[in-house]
Amino acid sequence: QVQLVESGGGLVQAGGSLRLSCAASGKIFSINTMGWYRQAPGKQRDLVADIASDGSTNYAEPVQGRFTISRDSAKKTVYLQMNSLNPEDTAVYYCNLDHKNDYGRSFRDWGQGTQVTVSS
């Protein structure tokens, strides 16, 4: 069983910054990617950014240049530094872990979500 514990959400004014963290624990043999998704009310859950085991990153167009994803592989933790936030960034942010067990079977796990609210 895998647990993902997120932290760092909250309320911030437009133009401000927040840093999200997600720590993974449990039966994780190897990690493919760690990432962040977000879901605003009435909308689908969309990728924000992810980072692969080789350190390569992928960002959604709306956050490019403002958000930075990073990871600490030893701690199985992924971070999302969010700068120049605007009200359109308001959503529940979910941590995602794409990993394999020791038999090579792939799994995808989600955190419980953390609310980010940006006021204008």
mmCIF file of N, CA and C in Angstrom:
data_model
loop_
_atom_site.group_PDB
_atom_site.id
_atom_site.type_symbol
_atom_site.label_atom_id
_atom_site.label_comp_id
_atom_site.label_asym_id
_atom_site.label_seq_id
_atom_site.Cartn_x
_atom_site.Cartn_y
_atom_site.Cartn_z
ATOM 1 N N GLN A 1 0.857 -1.185 0.000
ATOM 2 C CA GLN A 1 0.000 0.000 0.000
ATOM 3 C C GLN A 1 0.892 1.233 0.000
ATOM 4 N N VAL A 2 0.452 2.236 -0.735
ATOM 5 C CA VAL A 2 1.227 3.465 -0.896
ATOM 6 C C VAL A 2 0.443 4.633 -0.317
ATOM 7 N N GLN A 3 1.153 5.499 0.366
ATOM 8 C CA GLN A 3 0.542 6.709 0.900
ATOM 9 C C GLN A 3 1.241 7.924 0.303
ATOM 10 N N LEU A 4 0.435 8.905 -0.050
ATOM 11 C CA LEU A 4 0.941 10.180 -0.543
ATOM 12 C C LEU A 4 0.391 11.274 0.361
ATOM 13 N N VAL A 5 1.277 12.002 0.991
ATOM 14 C CA VAL A 5 0.864 13.046 1.927
ATOM 15 C C VAL A 5 1.269 14.393 1.357
ATOM 16 N N GLU A 6 0.260 15.211 1.089
ATOM 17 C CA GLU A 6 0.481 16.527 0.486
ATOM 18 C C GLU A 6 0.425 17.612 1.556
ATOM 19 N N SER A 7 1.127 18.687 1.287
ATOM 20 C CA SER A 7 1.070 19.848 2.172
ATOM 21 C C SER A 7 1.427 21.092 1.378
ATOM 22 N N GLY A 8 1.080 22.250 1.947
ATOM 23 C CA GLY A 8 1.506 23.514 1.361
ATOM 24 C C GLY A 8 0.430 24.326 0.686
ATOM 25 N N GLY A 9 -0.775 23.801 0.574
ATOM 26 C CA GLY A 9 -1.836 24.581 -0.039
ATOM 27 C C GLY A 9 -2.283 25.708 0.879
ATOM 28 N N GLY A 10 -3.171 26.553 0.353
ATOM 29 C CA GLY A 10 -3.685 27.644 1.165
ATOM 30 C C GLY A 10 -4.252 28.754 0.334
ATOM 31 N N LEU A 11 -4.438 29.891 0.993
ATOM 32 C CA LEU A 11 -4.998 31.083 0.356
ATOM 33 C C LEU A 11 -3.883 32.096 0.143
ATOM 34 N N VAL A 12 -3.818 32.637 -1.059
ATOM 35 C CA VAL A 12 -2.787 33.611 -1.382
ATOM 36 C C VAL A 12 -3.378 34.651 -2.320
ATOM 37 N N GLN A 13 -2.836 35.843 -2.273
ATOM 38 C CA GLN A 13 -3.289 36.892 -3.181
ATOM 39 C C GLN A 13 -2.646 36.717 -4.558
ATOM 40 N N ALA A 14 -3.314 37.238 -5.561
ATOM 41 C CA ALA A 14 -2.765 37.193 -6.916
ATOM 42 C C ALA A 14 -1.368 37.806 -6.932
ATOM 43 N N GLY A 15 -0.471 37.130 -7.652
ATOM 44 C CA GLY A 15 0.914 37.551 -7.699
ATOM 45 C C GLY A 15 1.791 36.884 -6.658
ATOM 46 N N GLY A 16 1.162 36.195 -5.724
ATOM 47 C CA GLY A 16 1.910 35.550 -4.651
ATOM 48 C C GLY A 16 2.444 34.191 -5.043
ATOM 49 N N SER A 17 3.029 33.513 -4.063
ATOM 50 C CA SER A 17 3.668 32.214 -4.288
ATOM 51 C C SER A 17 3.238 31.213 -3.229
ATOM 52 N N LEU A 18 3.269 29.969 -3.618
ATOM 53 C CA LEU A 18 3.058 28.842 -2.702
ATOM 54 C C LEU A 18 3.975 27.702 -3.131
ATOM 55 N N ARG A 19 4.305 26.856 -2.173
ATOM 56 C CA ARG A 19 5.102 25.668 -2.478
ATOM 57 C C ARG A 19 4.370 24.456 -1.945
ATOM 58 N N LEU A 20 4.068 23.535 -2.830
ATOM 59 C CA LEU A 20 3.424 22.283 -2.457
ATOM 60 C C LEU A 20 4.476 21.191 -2.306
ATOM 61 N N SER A 21 4.207 20.289 -1.361
ATOM 62 C CA SER A 21 5.073 19.130 -1.158
ATOM 63 C C SER A 21 4.221 17.880 -1.137
ATOM 64 N N CYS A 22 4.800 16.789 -1.582
ATOM 65 C CA CYS A 22 4.116 15.493 -1.547
ATOM 66 C C CYS A 22 5.149 14.424 -1.233
ATOM 67 N N ALA A 23 4.959 13.753 -0.106
ATOM 68 C CA ALA A 23 5.870 12.694 0.317
ATOM 69 C C ALA A 23 5.206 11.345 0.132
ATOM 70 N N ALA A 24 5.906 10.440 -0.527
ATOM 71 C CA ALA A 24 5.393 9.100 -0.778
ATOM 72 C C ALA A 24 6.030 8.104 0.183
ATOM 73 N N SER A 25 5.240 7.128 0.602
ATOM 74 C CA SER A 25 5.755 6.060 1.467
ATOM 75 C C SER A 25 4.989 4.784 1.181
ATOM 76 N N GLY A 26 5.522 3.656 1.659
ATOM 77 C CA GLY A 26 4.870 2.375 1.456
ATOM 78 C C GLY A 26 5.640 1.499 0.483
ATOM 79 N N LYS A 27 4.900 0.572 -0.139
ATOM 80 C CA LYS A 27 5.528 -0.423 -1.021
ATOM 81 C C LYS A 27 5.804 0.182 -2.390
ATOM 82 N N ILE A 28 6.962 0.841 -2.485
ATOM 83 C CA ILE A 28 7.383 1.453 -3.738
ATOM 84 C C ILE A 28 8.735 0.861 -4.109
ATOM 85 N N PHE A 29 8.775 0.113 -5.197
ATOM 86 C CA PHE A 29 10.040 -0.482 -5.613
ATOM 87 C C PHE A 29 10.815 0.467 -6.498
ATOM 88 N N SER A 30 10.136 1.072 -7.458
ATOM 89 C CA SER A 30 10.776 2.059 -8.326
ATOM 90 C C SER A 30 9.737 3.086 -8.760
ATOM 91 N N ILE A 31 10.210 4.297 -8.970
ATOM 92 C CA ILE A 31 9.323 5.388 -9.362
ATOM 93 C C ILE A 31 9.577 5.766 -10.811
ATOM 94 N N ASN A 32 8.516 5.837 -11.584
ATOM 95 C CA ASN A 32 8.630 6.327 -12.954
ATOM 96 C C ASN A 32 8.521 7.849 -12.980
ATOM 97 N N THR A 33 7.373 8.336 -12.608
ATOM 98 C CA THR A 33 7.173 9.785 -12.565
ATOM 99 C C THR A 33 6.415 10.174 -11.309
ATOM 100 N N MET A 34 6.649 11.393 -10.888
ATOM 101 C CA MET A 34 5.850 12.028 -9.843
ATOM 102 C C MET A 34 5.331 13.338 -10.432
ATOM 103 N N GLY A 35 4.125 13.681 -10.073
ATOM 104 C CA GLY A 35 3.578 14.870 -10.688
ATOM 105 C C GLY A 35 2.454 15.494 -9.911
ATOM 106 N N TRP A 36 1.969 16.591 -10.450
ATOM 107 C CA TRP A 36 0.859 17.319 -9.855
ATOM 108 C C TRP A 36 -0.227 17.531 -10.909
ATOM 109 N N TYR A 37 -1.444 17.306 -10.488
ATOM 110 C CA TYR A 37 -2.626 17.590 -11.294
ATOM 111 C C TYR A 37 -3.484 18.568 -10.510
ATOM 112 N N ARG A 38 -4.409 19.205 -11.195
ATOM 113 C CA ARG A 38 -5.335 20.085 -10.489
ATOM 114 C C ARG A 38 -6.726 19.973 -11.084
ATOM 115 N N GLN A 39 -7.694 20.245 -10.216
ATOM 116 C CA GLN A 39 -9.093 20.167 -10.626
ATOM 117 C C GLN A 39 -9.843 21.342 -10.036
ATOM 118 N N ALA A 40 -10.346 22.195 -10.898
ATOM 119 C CA ALA A 40 -11.181 23.314 -10.476
ATOM 120 C C ALA A 40 -12.635 22.859 -10.455
ATOM 121 N N PRO A 41 -13.500 23.535 -9.709
ATOM 122 C CA PRO A 41 -14.911 23.141 -9.643
ATOM 123 C C PRO A 41 -15.544 23.070 -11.023
ATOM 124 N N GLY A 42 -16.196 21.948 -11.291
ATOM 125 C CA GLY A 42 -16.894 21.772 -12.556
ATOM 126 C C GLY A 42 -16.007 21.450 -13.736
ATOM 127 N N LYS A 43 -14.718 21.247 -13.483
ATOM 128 C CA LYS A 43 -13.786 20.961 -14.573
ATOM 129 C C LYS A 43 -13.109 19.619 -14.345
ATOM 130 N N GLN A 44 -12.466 19.113 -15.378
ATOM 131 C CA GLN A 44 -11.767 17.842 -15.268
ATOM 132 C C GLN A 44 -10.424 18.042 -14.589
ATOM 133 N N ARG A 45 -9.842 16.953 -14.150
ATOM 134 C CA ARG A 45 -8.529 16.981 -13.533
ATOM 135 C C ARG A 45 -7.476 17.001 -14.638
ATOM 136 N N ASP A 46 -6.606 17.993 -14.595
ATOM 137 C CA ASP A 46 -5.614 18.174 -15.642
ATOM 138 C C ASP A 46 -4.198 18.139 -15.074
ATOM 139 N N LEU A 47 -3.276 17.709 -15.888
ATOM 140 C CA LEU A 47 -1.868 17.714 -15.510
ATOM 141 C C LEU A 47 -1.386 19.150 -15.355
ATOM 142 N N VAL A 48 -0.631 19.378 -14.283
ATOM 143 C CA VAL A 48 0.048 20.649 -14.085
ATOM 144 C C VAL A 48 1.519 20.498 -14.488
ATOM 145 N N ALA A 49 2.176 19.509 -13.901
ATOM 146 C CA ALA A 49 3.582 19.253 -14.198
ATOM 147 C C ALA A 49 3.943 17.875 -13.678
ATOM 148 N N ASP A 50 4.900 17.244 -14.334
ATOM 149 C CA ASP A 50 5.439 16.010 -13.796
ATOM 150 C C ASP A 50 6.943 15.950 -14.045
ATOM 151 N N ILE A 51 7.577 15.030 -13.308
ATOM 152 C CA ILE A 51 9.020 14.885 -13.400
ATOM 153 C C ILE A 51 9.350 13.400 -13.418
ATOM 154 N N ALA A 52 10.168 13.006 -14.372
ATOM 155 C CA ALA A 52 10.504 11.597 -14.538
ATOM 156 C C ALA A 52 11.717 11.224 -13.696
ATOM 157 N N SER A 53 12.006 9.917 -13.682
ATOM 158 C CA SER A 53 13.126 9.429 -12.883
ATOM 159 C C SER A 53 14.461 9.980 -13.365
ATOM 160 N N ASP A 54 14.539 10.357 -14.634
ATOM 161 C CA ASP A 54 15.784 10.920 -15.153
ATOM 162 C C ASP A 54 15.860 12.432 -14.955
ATOM 163 N N GLY A 55 14.844 12.989 -14.308
ATOM 164 C CA GLY A 55 14.835 14.417 -14.021
ATOM 165 C C GLY A 55 14.176 15.267 -15.083
ATOM 166 N N SER A 56 13.753 14.671 -16.165
ATOM 167 C CA SER A 56 13.086 15.444 -17.209
ATOM 168 C C SER A 56 11.714 15.893 -16.721
ATOM 169 N N THR A 57 11.324 17.085 -17.135
ATOM 170 C CA THR A 57 10.084 17.674 -16.650
ATOM 171 C C THR A 57 9.137 17.980 -17.806
ATOM 172 N N ASN A 58 7.870 18.105 -17.430
ATOM 173 C CA ASN A 58 6.813 18.381 -18.393
ATOM 174 C C ASN A 58 5.825 19.308 -17.704
ATOM 175 N N TYR A 59 5.497 20.429 -18.373
ATOM 176 C CA TYR A 59 4.589 21.410 -17.790
ATOM 177 C C TYR A 59 3.403 21.660 -18.706
ATOM 178 N N ALA A 60 2.259 21.899 -18.111
ATOM 179 C CA ALA A 60 1.108 22.370 -18.866
ATOM 180 C C ALA A 60 1.367 23.806 -19.299
ATOM 181 N N GLU A 61 0.846 24.152 -20.462
ATOM 182 C CA GLU A 61 1.132 25.482 -21.020
ATOM 183 C C GLU A 61 0.745 26.618 -20.081
ATOM 184 N N PRO A 62 -0.384 26.569 -19.386
ATOM 185 C CA PRO A 62 -0.775 27.713 -18.544
ATOM 186 C C PRO A 62 0.194 28.016 -17.397
ATOM 187 N N VAL A 63 1.035 27.053 -17.027
ATOM 188 C CA VAL A 63 1.915 27.272 -15.873
ATOM 189 C C VAL A 63 3.374 27.404 -16.260
ATOM 190 N N GLN A 64 3.680 27.232 -17.523
ATOM 191 C CA GLN A 64 5.075 27.323 -17.961
ATOM 192 C C GLN A 64 5.651 28.689 -17.624
ATOM 193 N N GLY A 65 6.842 28.665 -17.055
ATOM 194 C CA GLY A 65 7.506 29.902 -16.682
ATOM 195 C C GLY A 65 7.126 30.432 -15.319
ATOM 196 N N ARG A 66 6.075 29.874 -14.723
ATOM 197 C CA ARG A 66 5.635 30.316 -13.393
ATOM 198 C C ARG A 66 5.806 29.237 -12.334
ATOM 199 N N PHE A 67 5.625 27.988 -12.715
ATOM 200 C CA PHE A 67 5.708 26.865 -11.782
ATOM 201 C C PHE A 67 6.983 26.080 -12.059
ATOM 202 N N THR A 68 7.540 25.515 -10.994
ATOM 203 C CA THR A 68 8.719 24.665 -11.116
ATOM 204 C C THR A 68 8.516 23.399 -10.297
ATOM 205 N N ILE A 69 8.673 22.254 -10.947
ATOM 206 C CA ILE A 69 8.562 20.976 -10.250
ATOM 207 C C ILE A 69 9.955 20.439 -9.977
ATOM 208 N N SER A 70 10.120 19.833 -8.823
ATOM 209 C CA SER A 70 11.402 19.224 -8.476
ATOM 210 C C SER A 70 11.131 18.011 -7.588
ATOM 211 N N ARG A 71 12.152 17.192 -7.395
ATOM 212 C CA ARG A 71 11.961 16.007 -6.568
ATOM 213 C C ARG A 71 13.219 15.710 -5.794
ATOM 214 N N ASP A 72 13.027 15.081 -4.650
ATOM 215 C CA ASP A 72 14.103 14.534 -3.844
ATOM 216 C C ASP A 72 13.898 13.024 -3.869
ATOM 217 N N SER A 73 14.665 12.338 -4.701
ATOM 218 C CA SER A 73 14.451 10.907 -4.894
ATOM 219 C C SER A 73 14.691 10.122 -3.611
ATOM 220 N N ALA A 74 15.666 10.524 -2.837
ATOM 221 C CA ALA A 74 15.972 9.797 -1.601
ATOM 222 C C ALA A 74 14.804 9.869 -0.617
ATOM 223 N N LYS A 75 14.111 10.990 -0.615
ATOM 224 C CA LYS A 75 12.977 11.174 0.292
ATOM 225 C C LYS A 75 11.651 10.810 -0.364
ATOM 226 N N LYS A 76 11.684 10.423 -1.638
ATOM 227 C CA LYS A 76 10.465 10.113 -2.386
ATOM 228 C C LYS A 76 9.465 11.268 -2.255
ATOM 229 N N THR A 77 9.977 12.457 -2.467
ATOM 230 C CA THR A 77 9.167 13.660 -2.302
ATOM 231 C C THR A 77 9.246 14.509 -3.564
ATOM 232 N N VAL A 78 8.086 15.054 -3.933
ATOM 233 C CA VAL A 78 8.024 15.949 -5.080
ATOM 234 C C VAL A 78 7.506 17.297 -4.605
ATOM 235 N N TYR A 79 8.030 18.352 -5.215
ATOM 236 C CA TYR A 79 7.662 19.713 -4.838
ATOM 237 C C TYR A 79 7.118 20.451 -6.058
ATOM 238 N N LEU A 80 6.265 21.415 -5.788
ATOM 239 C CA LEU A 80 5.786 22.299 -6.844
ATOM 240 C C LEU A 80 5.871 23.730 -6.326
ATOM 241 N N GLN A 81 6.819 24.475 -6.864
ATOM 242 C CA GLN A 81 6.948 25.881 -6.531
ATOM 243 C C GLN A 81 6.084 26.673 -7.495
ATOM 244 N N MET A 82 5.134 27.412 -6.944
ATOM 245 C CA MET A 82 4.176 28.148 -7.768
ATOM 246 C C MET A 82 4.360 29.644 -7.528
ATOM 247 N N ASN A 83 4.769 30.349 -8.558
ATOM 248 C CA ASN A 83 4.974 31.781 -8.481
ATOM 249 C C ASN A 83 3.990 32.508 -9.395
ATOM 250 N N SER A 84 3.862 33.791 -9.171
ATOM 251 C CA SER A 84 2.973 34.627 -9.997
ATOM 252 C C SER A 84 1.590 34.003 -10.133
ATOM 253 N N LEU A 85 1.057 33.569 -9.012
ATOM 254 C CA LEU A 85 -0.248 32.913 -9.025
ATOM 255 C C LEU A 85 -1.345 33.883 -9.436
ATOM 256 N N ASN A 86 -2.324 33.368 -10.128
ATOM 257 C CA ASN A 86 -3.492 34.157 -10.520
ATOM 258 C C ASN A 86 -4.754 33.384 -10.173
ATOM 259 N N PRO A 87 -5.902 34.055 -10.159
ATOM 260 C CA PRO A 87 -7.144 33.376 -9.742
ATOM 261 C C PRO A 87 -7.464 32.121 -10.562
ATOM 262 N N GLU A 88 -6.991 32.058 -11.805
ATOM 263 C CA GLU A 88 -7.238 30.871 -12.629
ATOM 264 C C GLU A 88 -6.487 29.644 -12.130
ATOM 265 N N ASP A 89 -5.543 29.837 -11.231
ATOM 266 C CA ASP A 89 -4.814 28.713 -10.640
ATOM 267 C C ASP A 89 -5.570 28.093 -9.463
ATOM 268 N N THR A 90 -6.673 28.698 -9.074
ATOM 269 C CA THR A 90 -7.464 28.161 -7.961
ATOM 270 C C THR A 90 -8.010 26.784 -8.315
ATOM 271 N N ALA A 91 -7.708 25.810 -7.471
ATOM 272 C CA ALA A 91 -8.122 24.426 -7.724
ATOM 273 C C ALA A 91 -7.680 23.564 -6.550
ATOM 274 N N VAL A 92 -8.140 22.323 -6.570
ATOM 275 C CA VAL A 92 -7.569 21.321 -5.683
ATOM 276 C C VAL A 92 -6.406 20.676 -6.432
ATOM 277 N N TYR A 93 -5.258 20.654 -5.808
ATOM 278 C CA TYR A 93 -4.057 20.106 -6.421
ATOM 279 C C TYR A 93 -3.805 18.711 -5.869
ATOM 280 N N TYR A 94 -3.608 17.757 -6.779
ATOM 281 C CA TYR A 94 -3.421 16.366 -6.415
ATOM 282 C C TYR A 94 -2.025 15.897 -6.809
ATOM 283 N N CYS A 95 -1.386 15.232 -5.880
ATOM 284 C CA CYS A 95 -0.109 14.594 -6.160
ATOM 285 C C CYS A 95 -0.364 13.241 -6.833
ATOM 286 N N ASN A 96 0.486 12.893 -7.781
ATOM 287 C CA ASN A 96 0.360 11.627 -8.495
ATOM 288 C C ASN A 96 1.692 10.906 -8.506
ATOM 289 N N LEU A 97 1.635 9.596 -8.290
ATOM 290 C CA LEU A 97 2.834 8.767 -8.294
ATOM 291 C C LEU A 97 2.636 7.608 -9.255
ATOM 292 N N ASP A 98 3.514 7.514 -10.230
ATOM 293 C CA ASP A 98 3.506 6.420 -11.194
ATOM 294 C C ASP A 98 4.706 5.528 -10.851
ATOM 295 N N HIS A 99 4.453 4.299 -10.372
ATOM 296 C CA HIS A 99 5.553 3.486 -9.858
ATOM 297 C C HIS A 99 5.346 2.014 -10.167
ATOM 298 N N LYS A 100 6.360 1.225 -9.856
ATOM 299 C CA LYS A 100 6.296 -0.217 -10.066
ATOM 300 C C LYS A 100 6.624 -0.946 -8.782
ATOM 301 N N ASN A 101 6.044 -2.152 -8.636
ATOM 302 C CA ASN A 101 6.429 -2.997 -7.500
ATOM 303 C C ASN A 101 7.594 -3.889 -7.919
ATOM 304 N N ASP A 102 8.004 -4.771 -7.029
ATOM 305 C CA ASP A 102 9.189 -5.584 -7.306
ATOM 306 C C ASP A 102 8.925 -6.689 -8.334
ATOM 307 N N TYR A 103 7.665 -6.837 -8.760
ATOM 308 C CA TYR A 103 7.339 -7.766 -9.835
ATOM 309 C C TYR A 103 7.230 -7.047 -11.179
ATOM 310 N N GLY A 104 7.455 -5.758 -11.163
ATOM 311 C CA GLY A 104 7.391 -4.998 -12.406
ATOM 312 C C GLY A 104 6.005 -4.506 -12.779
ATOM 313 N N ARG A 105 5.048 -4.709 -11.878
ATOM 314 C CA ARG A 105 3.690 -4.256 -12.157
ATOM 315 C C ARG A 105 3.592 -2.765 -11.873
ATOM 316 N N SER A 106 2.923 -2.058 -12.765
ATOM 317 C CA SER A 106 2.805 -0.600 -12.640
ATOM 318 C C SER A 106 1.563 -0.218 -11.843
ATOM 319 N N PHE A 107 1.712 0.845 -11.084
ATOM 320 C CA PHE A 107 0.616 1.376 -10.289
ATOM 321 C C PHE A 107 0.594 2.896 -10.435
ATOM 322 N N ARG A 108 -0.578 3.437 -10.189
ATOM 323 C CA ARG A 108 -0.730 4.887 -10.182
ATOM 324 C C ARG A 108 -1.524 5.254 -8.929
ATOM 325 N N ASP A 109 -0.936 6.068 -8.090
ATOM 326 C CA ASP A 109 -1.584 6.456 -6.834
ATOM 327 C C ASP A 109 -1.759 7.958 -6.762
ATOM 328 N N TRP A 110 -2.774 8.365 -5.980
ATOM 329 C CA TRP A 110 -3.114 9.777 -5.850
ATOM 330 C C TRP A 110 -3.091 10.204 -4.391
ATOM 331 N N GLY A 111 -2.723 11.454 -4.175
ATOM 332 C CA GLY A 111 -2.860 12.040 -2.860
ATOM 333 C C GLY A 111 -4.296 12.463 -2.625
ATOM 334 N N GLN A 112 -4.535 12.970 -1.417
ATOM 335 C CA GLN A 112 -5.898 13.330 -1.040
ATOM 336 C C GLN A 112 -6.307 14.693 -1.591
ATOM 337 N N GLY A 113 -5.339 15.450 -2.057
ATOM 338 C CA GLY A 113 -5.624 16.767 -2.611
ATOM 339 C C GLY A 113 -5.406 17.870 -1.598
ATOM 340 N N THR A 114 -4.932 18.997 -2.080
ATOM 341 C CA THR A 114 -4.748 20.172 -1.225
ATOM 342 C C THR A 114 -5.303 21.390 -1.976
ATOM 343 N N GLN A 115 -6.080 22.187 -1.260
ATOM 344 C CA GLN A 115 -6.748 23.325 -1.882
ATOM 345 C C GLN A 115 -5.785 24.502 -2.042
ATOM 346 N N VAL A 116 -5.779 25.062 -3.232
ATOM 347 C CA VAL A 116 -5.057 26.307 -3.496
ATOM 348 C C VAL A 116 -6.082 27.335 -3.962
ATOM 349 N N THR A 117 -6.165 28.436 -3.246
ATOM 350 C CA THR A 117 -7.097 29.491 -3.584
ATOM 351 C C THR A 117 -6.333 30.797 -3.787
ATOM 352 N N VAL A 118 -6.527 31.403 -4.952
ATOM 353 C CA VAL A 118 -5.848 32.661 -5.264
ATOM 354 C C VAL A 118 -6.899 33.758 -5.373
ATOM 355 N N SER A 119 -6.789 34.744 -4.523
ATOM 356 C CA SER A 119 -7.753 35.844 -4.533
ATOM 357 C C SER A 119 -7.248 36.985 -5.421
ATOM 358 N N SER A 120 -8.188 37.667 -6.017
ATOM 359 C CA SER A 120 -7.823 38.779 -6.923
ATOM 360 C C SER A 120 -7.706 40.103 -6.185
#
